[in-house]
Coordinates of C-alpha atoms in Angstrom, one line a residue:
M27 CA -0.1 0.0 0.0
P28 CA 1.2 3.6 -0.7
D29 CA 1.7 6.2 2.0
T30 CA -1.5 8.1 2.0
G31 CA -0.7 10.3 5.0
P32 CA -2.3 10.0 8.4
A33 CA -4.6 7.1 8.5
P34 CA -8.3 7.7 9.4
A35 CA -10.0 5.5 11.8
A36 CA -10.5 2.0 10.5
V37 CA -14.0 1.1 9.4
P38 CA -14.9 -2.7 9.7
A39 CA -15.6 -4.3 6.5
R40 CA -18.0 -7.3 6.2
R41 CA -16.9 -10.5 4.7
T42 CA -17.0 -10.4 0.9
S43 CA -18.5 -13.8 -0.1
S44 CA -22.1 -12.9 -0.6
G45 CA -22.1 -13.3 -4.3
A46 CA -18.9 -15.3 -4.8
A47 CA -20.8 -17.9 -7.0
L48 CA -22.8 -15.4 -9.1
P49 CA -21.8 -15.3 -12.8
I50 CA -19.4 -12.7 -13.9
C51 CA -18.9 -12.1 -17.7
T52 CA -15.3 -12.4 -18.8
A53 CA -15.4 -10.0 -21.3
C54 CA -16.9 -6.9 -19.7
G55 CA -16.8 -7.8 -16.0
T56 CA -20.6 -7.4 -15.3
Q57 CA -21.9 -9.6 -12.3
Y58 CA -25.5 -11.1 -12.8
A59 CA -28.1 -12.2 -10.1
G60 CA -28.0 -15.7 -11.6
P61 CA -27.0 -17.9 -14.6
R62 CA -28.0 -16.7 -18.1
P63 CA -27.0 -17.5 -21.6
D64 CA -25.6 -14.2 -22.6
C65 CA -24.5 -10.8 -21.4
P66 CA -26.6 -7.9 -22.6
V67 CA -23.8 -5.3 -21.9
C68 CA -21.6 -7.2 -24.4
R69 CA -24.3 -7.7 -27.0
D70 CA -24.6 -3.9 -27.1
D71 CA -22.6 -2.1 -29.9
R72 CA -20.6 -0.3 -27.1
Q73 CA -19.0 -3.7 -26.2
Y74 CA -18.7 -7.0 -28.0
V75 CA -19.2 -10.6 -27.7
P76 CA -15.5 -12.2 -28.1
V77 CA -15.0 -14.3 -31.3
A78 CA -14.5 -17.3 -29.1
G79 CA -18.0 -16.7 -27.5
Q80 CA -19.7 -16.0 -24.2
R81 CA -17.6 -17.0 -21.2
W82 CA -18.4 -16.7 -17.6
T83 CA -16.4 -16.7 -14.2
T84 CA -17.2 -16.0 -10.7
L85 CA -15.6 -14.2 -7.7
A86 CA -14.7 -17.5 -6.3
E87 CA -12.8 -18.7 -9.3
L88 CA -11.1 -15.4 -9.8
R89 CA -9.9 -15.7 -6.2
A90 CA -8.7 -19.2 -6.6
A91 CA -6.8 -18.0 -9.9
G92 CA -4.5 -15.7 -7.6
H93 CA -6.0 -12.4 -8.4
T94 CA -4.9 -9.8 -5.8
A95 CA -5.4 -6.2 -5.1
K96 CA -3.4 -3.3 -6.5
F97 CA -3.3 0.0 -4.9
A98 CA -1.6 3.1 -6.4
E99 CA -1.6 6.7 -5.9
Q100 CA -3.3 8.6 -8.8
G101 CA -3.3 12.2 -7.6
P102 CA -3.8 14.3 -4.5
E103 CA -6.0 12.2 -2.1
V104 CA -7.0 9.9 -4.9
L105 CA -6.0 6.3 -4.7
G106 CA -6.5 3.9 -7.6
I107 CA -7.8 0.4 -6.7
G108 CA -7.6 -2.6 -9.1
T109 CA -6.0 -6.0 -9.6
T110 CA -2.4 -6.9 -10.3
E111 CA -3.6 -8.9 -13.4
S112 CA -6.2 -7.1 -15.5
I113 CA -9.7 -8.7 -15.4
A114 CA -12.3 -7.9 -18.2
I115 CA -11.6 -4.5 -19.6
G116 CA -9.1 -3.6 -17.0
Q117 CA -11.6 -1.6 -14.7
R118 CA -9.9 0.2 -11.8
A119 CA -11.7 2.4 -9.3
L120 CA -10.7 5.6 -7.6
L121 CA -10.9 6.1 -3.8
L122 CA -11.5 9.9 -3.2
R123 CA -10.5 10.7 0.4
T124 CA -12.7 13.8 1.0
T125 CA -13.4 15.7 4.2
E126 CA -17.0 14.1 4.2
G127 CA -15.7 10.7 3.9
N128 CA -14.3 8.3 1.3
I129 CA -16.1 7.9 -1.9
L130 CA -15.4 5.0 -4.4
W131 CA -15.7 6.3 -8.1
D132 CA -16.3 3.5 -10.6
C133 CA -15.8 -0.2 -9.5
P134 CA -13.3 -2.8 -10.2
P135 CA -14.6 -6.4 -11.2
Y136 CA -12.9 -8.1 -8.1
L137 CA -13.2 -8.0 -4.4
D138 CA -11.8 -10.3 -1.6
D139 CA -11.4 -10.0 2.1
S140 CA -7.9 -8.8 2.1
M141 CA -8.8 -6.1 -0.4
A142 CA -11.8 -5.0 1.7
E143 CA -9.7 -4.9 4.8
A144 CA -7.1 -2.7 3.2
V145 CA -9.9 -0.2 2.2
A146 CA -11.4 -0.4 5.7
D147 CA -8.0 0.7 7.2
L148 CA -8.2 3.7 5.1
G149 CA -11.6 4.7 6.6
G150 CA -13.9 2.5 4.5
I151 CA -16.5 3.8 1.9
T152 CA -19.2 6.2 2.5
A153 CA -20.8 5.9 -1.0
I154 CA -20.1 4.7 -4.4
A155 CA -20.8 6.4 -7.7
I156 CA -20.2 5.0 -11.1
S157 CA -19.7 6.4 -14.5
H158 CA -21.5 4.0 -16.9
P159 CA -22.5 0.3 -17.3
H160 CA -19.1 -0.8 -18.3
F161 CA -18.0 -0.2 -14.6
Y162 CA -21.0 -1.7 -12.9
S163 CA -19.0 -4.9 -12.6
V164 CA -19.3 -6.3 -8.9
M165 CA -20.7 -3.1 -7.4
V166 CA -23.2 -4.9 -5.2
E167 CA -20.3 -6.8 -3.6
W168 CA -18.5 -3.5 -2.9
A169 CA -21.8 -2.1 -1.4
H170 CA -22.5 -5.0 0.8
A171 CA -18.9 -4.9 2.1
F172 CA -19.1 -1.3 3.3
D173 CA -22.9 -0.9 3.7
A174 CA -22.5 1.8 1.1
P175 CA -25.1 3.2 -1.5
V176 CA -24.4 3.0 -5.1
H177 CA -25.5 6.0 -7.0
L178 CA -26.6 5.3 -10.7
H179 CA -28.3 7.4 -13.2
E180 CA -31.9 6.4 -13.7
A181 CA -31.4 6.3 -17.6
D182 CA -29.2 3.4 -17.4
R183 CA -31.3 1.2 -15.1
S184 CA -32.0 -1.2 -17.6
W185 CA -28.3 -2.3 -17.6
V186 CA -28.1 -3.4 -13.9
G187 CA -27.4 -7.1 -13.8
R188 CA -27.9 -7.7 -10.1
P189 CA -30.7 -5.5 -8.7
D190 CA -30.2 -4.6 -4.9
P191 CA -31.6 -2.4 -2.5
A192 CA -28.3 -0.6 -2.2
L193 CA -28.7 0.8 -5.7
R194 CA -29.9 4.4 -5.6
F195 CA -30.9 5.9 -8.9
W196 CA -30.9 9.6 -9.4
S197 CA -32.4 11.5 -12.5
G198 CA -31.9 14.7 -14.2
E199 CA -28.9 16.7 -15.1
T200 CA -27.0 17.0 -11.7
R201 CA -27.0 15.3 -8.2
R202 CA -25.2 16.7 -5.3
L203 CA -23.5 13.9 -3.2
T204 CA -21.8 16.4 -0.8
D205 CA -20.8 20.0 -0.4
E206 CA -17.8 19.3 -2.6
L207 CA -19.0 16.4 -4.9
T208 CA -21.6 16.7 -7.8
L209 CA -22.4 14.1 -10.3
I210 CA -23.2 15.5 -13.7
N211 CA -25.0 13.7 -16.6
P212 CA -23.5 14.7 -19.9
R213 CA -25.5 12.1 -21.9
I214 CA -22.6 10.8 -23.9
H215 CA -21.4 7.3 -24.4
F216 CA -24.5 6.2 -22.5
P217 CA -27.7 8.2 -22.0
G218 CA -27.0 7.8 -18.1
S219 CA -23.5 8.5 -18.1
A220 CA -22.0 10.4 -15.3
V221 CA -18.8 12.4 -14.3
L222 CA -18.2 13.5 -11.0
H223 CA -16.9 16.9 -10.1
W224 CA -14.9 17.6 -7.0
S225 CA -14.7 21.3 -6.1
A226 CA -11.9 21.2 -3.6
G227 CA -8.5 22.8 -4.4
G228 CA -8.4 23.7 -8.1
G229 CA -11.3 21.2 -8.9
A230 CA -11.2 17.8 -10.5
L231 CA -13.2 15.9 -12.9
F232 CA -13.6 12.2 -12.8
S233 CA -15.0 10.9 -16.0
G234 CA -14.3 7.2 -16.6
D235 CA -14.1 6.9 -20.3
V236 CA -17.3 9.1 -20.8
L237 CA -14.4 11.5 -21.5
N238 CA -11.4 9.3 -22.2
V239 CA -8.0 10.7 -21.3
C240 CA -5.7 10.1 -24.3
P241 CA -2.4 8.2 -23.5
D242 CA -0.3 11.5 -23.6
C243 CA -2.6 12.9 -20.9
R244 CA -2.8 16.2 -22.9
W245 CA -6.1 15.6 -24.5
I246 CA -9.5 13.7 -24.1
T247 CA -11.7 12.3 -26.6
V248 CA -15.4 11.0 -26.6
M249 CA -16.8 7.9 -28.4
H250 CA -20.1 6.2 -28.7
S251 CA -18.3 2.9 -28.8
Y252 CA -14.6 2.7 -28.2
A253 CA -14.4 -1.2 -28.8
N254 CA -16.1 -0.8 -32.2
H255 CA -14.6 2.8 -33.1
I256 CA -18.1 4.4 -33.3
P257 CA -17.8 8.2 -32.8
E258 CA -20.2 10.1 -30.7
H259 CA -22.7 12.5 -32.4
P260 CA -21.2 16.2 -32.6
D261 CA -24.4 17.6 -31.2
A262 CA -24.0 15.6 -28.1
V263 CA -20.5 16.4 -27.7
R264 CA -21.0 20.0 -28.1
R265 CA -23.9 19.9 -25.6
A266 CA -21.7 17.9 -23.1
A267 CA -18.9 20.4 -23.3
E268 CA -21.1 23.3 -22.7
L269 CA -22.5 21.6 -19.7
L270 CA -19.0 20.6 -18.1
G271 CA -17.6 24.0 -18.9
R272 CA -19.8 25.4 -16.1
Y273 CA -17.5 23.8 -13.7
R274 CA -13.9 24.6 -13.1
F275 CA -11.3 21.8 -12.9
E276 CA -7.5 21.5 -13.1
R277 CA -7.4 17.6 -13.2
I278 CA -9.3 15.1 -15.3
Y279 CA -9.2 11.6 -14.1
G280 CA -9.8 9.0 -16.9
A281 CA -10.7 5.3 -16.6
W282 CA -7.3 3.7 -16.7
W283 CA -4.1 3.6 -14.6
D284 CA -2.4 6.9 -14.7
R285 CA -4.6 8.4 -17.4
V286 CA -4.8 11.8 -15.5
V287 CA -4.7 15.3 -17.0
T288 CA -2.9 17.1 -14.2
A289 CA -3.4 20.7 -15.2
D290 CA -5.6 23.3 -17.2
G291 CA -8.3 20.7 -17.4
N292 CA -10.9 23.3 -18.7
A293 CA -8.6 24.2 -21.3
V294 CA -7.9 20.7 -22.3
L295 CA -11.6 20.0 -22.5
R296 CA -12.2 23.0 -24.9
R297 CA -9.3 22.4 -27.3
S298 CA -10.1 18.6 -27.4
V299 CA -13.7 19.3 -28.3
D300 CA -12.7 21.9 -30.8
R301 CA -10.4 19.3 -32.4
Y302 CA -13.2 16.7 -32.4
L303 CA -15.7 18.9 -33.9
A304 CA -13.4 20.0 -36.6
W305 CA -12.8 16.5 -37.7
E306 CA -16.4 15.7 -37.6
G307 CA -17.1 18.6 -39.7
A308 CA -19.1 20.6 -37.3
T309 CA -18.7 24.0 -36.0
T310 CA -16.6 24.3 -32.9
H311 CA -18.3 24.9 -29.6
P312 CA -18.0 28.6 -28.2
T313 CA -15.2 29.5 -25.8
D314 CA -16.1 31.0 -22.4

């Protein structure tokens, strides 16, 4: 574990085996409430069914295969949580250590007792918020382990593979989680997509791959489907940029390890959207 400063009081975690035998799609990492012949998330054109066909695993099988937790600092008071060996599309989560408690942003497709205990030692999790269905993964396992609600946008309710009382659906354009944290629905990639704005310091935007931070961390891009290379509609991109431009943020945290814009986040968003719209043959969005 990295040095994250003075440790908060530990929060006991429950045992993490309630859904150990439930099926998990090996391609996208979504856990379902019971056996089924296919994975709706992968049948959608934003994901894919592998050439070899639908395959399933379980948390019990992943644990037996030797998967273990990975923790790495991703920014000020932001800790990345994933696995040492990639599972599904390589989802990793971010633990935001805020003044009002720890928030888990997005969700890895794995959890075991030692992983839960390590997070508990950091103060546990007050709430979970997820960007879009490709990161739903084993969110109910995490919710049960920390008795934490999971905040999802109502527009993506149909993609939930394991319904549970811990899931809290919000609607509309924004939802305030705390004085510092606001969920925003930009309606790109998925109708119920969410990004999270943290107003502390210079501000930060947590985007998953709703806004995908490019490998050089100097640009972001937007796609309807990354797997199948389908661009997002220019009108949707312009509308999302105008909405997000109302907030101030220096940093943008993407979906993958170390994909972080570390400065001038608003300017990065503006020039990236201008480039996108220019290549799509659309008028660039107005500057502030």
